[in-house]
mmCIF file of C-alpha atoms in Angstrom:
data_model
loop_
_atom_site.group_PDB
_atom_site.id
_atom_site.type_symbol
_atom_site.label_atom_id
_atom_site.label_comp_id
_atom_site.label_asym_id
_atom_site.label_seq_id
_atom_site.Cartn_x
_atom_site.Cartn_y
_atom_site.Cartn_z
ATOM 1 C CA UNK A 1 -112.913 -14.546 76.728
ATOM 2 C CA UNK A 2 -116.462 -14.487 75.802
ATOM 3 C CA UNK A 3 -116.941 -15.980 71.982
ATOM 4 C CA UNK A 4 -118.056 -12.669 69.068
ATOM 5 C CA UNK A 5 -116.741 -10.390 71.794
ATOM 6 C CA UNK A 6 -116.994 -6.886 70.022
ATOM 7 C CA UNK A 7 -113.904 -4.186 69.515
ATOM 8 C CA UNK A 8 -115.597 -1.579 67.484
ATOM 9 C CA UNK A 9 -113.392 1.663 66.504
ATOM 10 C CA UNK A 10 -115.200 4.804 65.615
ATOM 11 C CA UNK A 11 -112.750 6.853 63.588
ATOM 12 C CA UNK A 12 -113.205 10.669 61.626
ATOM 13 C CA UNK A 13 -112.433 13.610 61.548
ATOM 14 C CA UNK A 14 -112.658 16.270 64.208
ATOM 15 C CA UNK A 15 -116.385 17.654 63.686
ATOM 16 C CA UNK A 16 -118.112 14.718 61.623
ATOM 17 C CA UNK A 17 -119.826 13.636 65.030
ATOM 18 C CA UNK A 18 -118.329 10.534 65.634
ATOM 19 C CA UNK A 19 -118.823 10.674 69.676
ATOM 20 C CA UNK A 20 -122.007 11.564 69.480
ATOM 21 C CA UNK A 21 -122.841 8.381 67.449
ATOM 22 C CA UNK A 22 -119.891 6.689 69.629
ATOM 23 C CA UNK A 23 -121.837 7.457 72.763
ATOM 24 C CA UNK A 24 -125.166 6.260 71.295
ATOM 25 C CA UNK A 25 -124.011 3.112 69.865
ATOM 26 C CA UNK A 26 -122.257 2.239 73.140
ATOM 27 C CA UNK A 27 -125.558 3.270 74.863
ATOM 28 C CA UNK A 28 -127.855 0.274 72.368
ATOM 29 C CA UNK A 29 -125.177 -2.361 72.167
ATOM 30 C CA UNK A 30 -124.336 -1.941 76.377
ATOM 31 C CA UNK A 31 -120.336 -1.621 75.324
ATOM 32 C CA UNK A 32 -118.072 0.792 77.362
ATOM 33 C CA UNK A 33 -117.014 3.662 75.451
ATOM 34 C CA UNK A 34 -113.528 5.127 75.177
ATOM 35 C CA UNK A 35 -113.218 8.708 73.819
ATOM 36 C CA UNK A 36 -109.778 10.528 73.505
ATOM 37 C CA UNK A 37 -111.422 13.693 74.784
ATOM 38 C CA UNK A 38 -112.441 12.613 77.766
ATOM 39 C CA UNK A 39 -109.245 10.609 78.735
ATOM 40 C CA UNK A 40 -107.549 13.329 77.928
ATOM 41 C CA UNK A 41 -109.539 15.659 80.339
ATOM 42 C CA UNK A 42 -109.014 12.820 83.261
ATOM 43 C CA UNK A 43 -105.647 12.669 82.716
ATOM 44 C CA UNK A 44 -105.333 16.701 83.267
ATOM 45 C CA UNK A 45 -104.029 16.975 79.672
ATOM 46 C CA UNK A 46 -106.630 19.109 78.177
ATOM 47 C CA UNK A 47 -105.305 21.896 75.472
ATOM 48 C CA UNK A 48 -102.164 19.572 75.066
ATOM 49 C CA UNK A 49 -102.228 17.799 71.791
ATOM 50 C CA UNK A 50 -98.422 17.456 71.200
ATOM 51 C CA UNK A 51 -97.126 14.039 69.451
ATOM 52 C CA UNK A 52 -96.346 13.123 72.755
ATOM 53 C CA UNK A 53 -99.039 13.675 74.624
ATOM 54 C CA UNK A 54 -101.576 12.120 71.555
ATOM 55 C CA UNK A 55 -99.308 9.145 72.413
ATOM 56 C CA UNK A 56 -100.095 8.848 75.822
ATOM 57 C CA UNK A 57 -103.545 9.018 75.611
ATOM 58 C CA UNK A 58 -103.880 6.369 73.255
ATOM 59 C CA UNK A 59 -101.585 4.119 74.865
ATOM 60 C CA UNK A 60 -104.032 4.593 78.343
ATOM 61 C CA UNK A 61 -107.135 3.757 75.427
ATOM 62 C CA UNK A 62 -104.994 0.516 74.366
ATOM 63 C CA UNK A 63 -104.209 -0.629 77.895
ATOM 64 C CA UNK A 64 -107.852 0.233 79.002
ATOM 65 C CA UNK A 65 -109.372 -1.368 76.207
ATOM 66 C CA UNK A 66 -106.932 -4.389 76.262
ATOM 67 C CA UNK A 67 -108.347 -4.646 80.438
ATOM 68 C CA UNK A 68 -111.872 -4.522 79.555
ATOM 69 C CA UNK A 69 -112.014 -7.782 76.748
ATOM 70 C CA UNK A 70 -110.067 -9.530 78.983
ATOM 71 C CA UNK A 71 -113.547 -8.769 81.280
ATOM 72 C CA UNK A 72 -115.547 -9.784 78.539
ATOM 73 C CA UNK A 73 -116.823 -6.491 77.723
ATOM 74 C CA UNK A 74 -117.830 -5.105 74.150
ATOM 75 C CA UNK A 75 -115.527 -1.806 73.732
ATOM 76 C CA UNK A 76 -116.104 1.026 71.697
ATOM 77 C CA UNK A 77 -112.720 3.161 71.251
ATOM 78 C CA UNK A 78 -113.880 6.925 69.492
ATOM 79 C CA UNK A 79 -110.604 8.690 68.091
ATOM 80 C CA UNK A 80 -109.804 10.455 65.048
ATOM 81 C CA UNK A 81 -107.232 7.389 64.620
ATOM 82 C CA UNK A 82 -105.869 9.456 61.702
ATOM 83 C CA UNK A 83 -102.179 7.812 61.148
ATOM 84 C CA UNK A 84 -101.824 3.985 61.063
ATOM 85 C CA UNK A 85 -99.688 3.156 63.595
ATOM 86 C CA UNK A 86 -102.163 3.050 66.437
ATOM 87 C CA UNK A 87 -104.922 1.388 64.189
ATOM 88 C CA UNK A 88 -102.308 -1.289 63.753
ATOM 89 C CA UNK A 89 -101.827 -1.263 67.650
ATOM 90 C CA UNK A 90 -105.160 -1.787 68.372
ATOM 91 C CA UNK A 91 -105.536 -4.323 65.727
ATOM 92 C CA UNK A 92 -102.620 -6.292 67.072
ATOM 93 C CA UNK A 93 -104.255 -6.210 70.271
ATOM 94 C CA UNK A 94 -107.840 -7.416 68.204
ATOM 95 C CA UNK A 95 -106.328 -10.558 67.106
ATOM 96 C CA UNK A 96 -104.004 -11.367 70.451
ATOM 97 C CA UNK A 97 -107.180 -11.511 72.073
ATOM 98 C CA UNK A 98 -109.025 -13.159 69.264
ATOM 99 C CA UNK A 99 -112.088 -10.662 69.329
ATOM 100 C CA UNK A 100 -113.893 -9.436 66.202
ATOM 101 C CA UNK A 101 -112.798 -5.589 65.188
ATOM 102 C CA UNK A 102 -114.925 -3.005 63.230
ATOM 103 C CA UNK A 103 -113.938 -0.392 62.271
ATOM 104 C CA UNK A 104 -116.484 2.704 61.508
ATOM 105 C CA UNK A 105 -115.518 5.899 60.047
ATOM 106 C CA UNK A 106 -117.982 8.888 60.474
ATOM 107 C CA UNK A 107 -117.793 11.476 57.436
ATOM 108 C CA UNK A 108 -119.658 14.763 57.171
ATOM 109 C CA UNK A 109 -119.262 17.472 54.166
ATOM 110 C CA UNK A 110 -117.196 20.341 55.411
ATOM 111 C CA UNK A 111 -119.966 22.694 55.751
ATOM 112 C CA UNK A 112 -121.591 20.994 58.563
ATOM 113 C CA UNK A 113 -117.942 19.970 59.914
ATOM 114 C CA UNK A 114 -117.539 24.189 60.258
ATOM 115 C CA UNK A 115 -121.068 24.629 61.711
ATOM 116 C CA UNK A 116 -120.466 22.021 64.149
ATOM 117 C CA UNK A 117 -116.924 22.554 65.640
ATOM 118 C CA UNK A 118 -117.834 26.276 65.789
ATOM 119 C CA UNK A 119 -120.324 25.356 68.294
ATOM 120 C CA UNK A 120 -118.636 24.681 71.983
ATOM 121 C CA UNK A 121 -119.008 21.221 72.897
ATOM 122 C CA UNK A 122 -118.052 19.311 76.267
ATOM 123 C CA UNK A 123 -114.925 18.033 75.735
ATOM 124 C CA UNK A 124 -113.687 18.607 72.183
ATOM 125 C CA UNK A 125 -111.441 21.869 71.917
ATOM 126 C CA UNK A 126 -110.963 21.121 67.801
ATOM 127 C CA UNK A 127 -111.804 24.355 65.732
ATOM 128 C CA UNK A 128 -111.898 24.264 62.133
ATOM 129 C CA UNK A 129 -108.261 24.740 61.963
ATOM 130 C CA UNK A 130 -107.515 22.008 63.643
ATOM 131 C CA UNK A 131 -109.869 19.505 61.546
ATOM 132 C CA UNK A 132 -107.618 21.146 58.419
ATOM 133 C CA UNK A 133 -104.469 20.337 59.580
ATOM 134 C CA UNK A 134 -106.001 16.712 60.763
ATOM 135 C CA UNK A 135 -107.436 16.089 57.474
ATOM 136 C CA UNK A 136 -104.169 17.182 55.704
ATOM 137 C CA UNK A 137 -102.143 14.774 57.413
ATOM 138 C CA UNK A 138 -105.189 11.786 57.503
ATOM 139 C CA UNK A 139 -103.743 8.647 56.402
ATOM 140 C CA UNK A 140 -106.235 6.288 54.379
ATOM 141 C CA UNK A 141 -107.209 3.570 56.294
ATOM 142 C CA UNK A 142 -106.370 -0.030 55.132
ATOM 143 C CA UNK A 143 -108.614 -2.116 57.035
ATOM 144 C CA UNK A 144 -112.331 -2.947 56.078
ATOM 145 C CA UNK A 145 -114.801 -0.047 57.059
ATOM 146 C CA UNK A 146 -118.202 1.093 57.088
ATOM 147 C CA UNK A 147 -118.324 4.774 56.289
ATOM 148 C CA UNK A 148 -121.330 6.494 58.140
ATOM 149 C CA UNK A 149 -122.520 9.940 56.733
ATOM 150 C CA UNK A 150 -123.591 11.773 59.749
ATOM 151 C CA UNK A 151 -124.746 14.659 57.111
ATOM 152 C CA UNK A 152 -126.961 12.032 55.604
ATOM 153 C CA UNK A 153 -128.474 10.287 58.497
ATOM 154 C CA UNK A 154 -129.762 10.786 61.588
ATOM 155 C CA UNK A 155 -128.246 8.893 64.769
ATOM 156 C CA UNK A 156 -130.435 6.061 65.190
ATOM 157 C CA UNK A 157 -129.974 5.558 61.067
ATOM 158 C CA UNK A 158 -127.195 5.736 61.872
ATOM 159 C CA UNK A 159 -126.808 3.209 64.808
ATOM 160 C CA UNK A 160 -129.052 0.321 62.182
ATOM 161 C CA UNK A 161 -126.445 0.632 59.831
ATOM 162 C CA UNK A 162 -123.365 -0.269 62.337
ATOM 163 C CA UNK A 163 -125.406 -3.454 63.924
ATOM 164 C CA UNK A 164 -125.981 -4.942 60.423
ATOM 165 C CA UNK A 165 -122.493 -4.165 59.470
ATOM 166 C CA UNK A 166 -121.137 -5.698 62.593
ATOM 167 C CA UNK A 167 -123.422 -8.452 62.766
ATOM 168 C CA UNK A 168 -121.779 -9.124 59.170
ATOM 169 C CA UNK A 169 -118.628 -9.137 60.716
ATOM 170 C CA UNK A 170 -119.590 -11.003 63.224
ATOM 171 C CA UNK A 171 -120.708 -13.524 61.496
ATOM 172 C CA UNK A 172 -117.362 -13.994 59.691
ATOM 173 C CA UNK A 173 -114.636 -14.421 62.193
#
């Protein structure tokens, strides 16, 4: 494997615009990008968000993700990633492969979070109830993170402050 190869995870809540940024990010720094909604749509799961089914689809994000550094490619996974067991999976998988994670959270005020996930959007089915019962049960994550306020900045703002965080991190692994 390539040397400062890049696993960046994009985490948030439902509605605070992380796969928009996801996508754009991916877009400057020429990684893939992995979203949960669209998996979920190719694997003919969409409207299914049981425990088991959330399971699956991050299991197919590992094991694509997992594929793609061992082909040298920069991989952006976008998830709400809210419970730790799967941010410990794919930070197990991080230092197996002895690539550099960052993790990003995207925040919004809930205001904008309401505006925004009343709108209808390509993949995403999350209404404002669902973004309630995901930040109810949101467990704090215990790994080293930039917080992005997508209320605050625009994407591109955005996008400058993730390449000088990650060429931090970077910089020390």
């Amino acid at each position: 494997m390539e040397p400062n190869l890049l696993l960046i995870i994009v985490s948030g809540l439902p509605g605070t615009g992380k796969s928009t940024f996801a996508a754009a990010l991916a877009k400057n720094i020429n990684a893939l990008h992995l979203n949960t909604d669209v998996i979920r749509d190719q694997l003919g799961l969409r409207g299914k968000y049981d425990a088991e089914t959330k399971a699956r689809i991050y299991q197919e994000m590992l094991s694509t993700t997992r594929f793609r550094l061992k082909e040298n490619q920069n991989v952006i996974v976008d998830a709400t990633f809210s419970n730790n067991e799967w941010r410990e999976r794919f930070q197990k998988l991080a230092d197996e492969l002895h690539c550099t994670i960052s993790w990003l959270v995207v925040e919004a005020n809930e205001a904008i979070i309401r505006e925004r996930v009343a709108k209808k959007r390509v993949y995403s089915e999350a209404d404002f109830s669902v973004y309630k019962k995901v930040r109810d049960n949101y467990d704090p994550i215990r790994y080293t993170h930039l917080v992005l306020r997508s209320d605050e900045h625009a994407v591109h703002e955005m996008i400058e402050q993730a390449k000088q965080y990650l060429y931090r991190s970077e910089k020390n692994s």
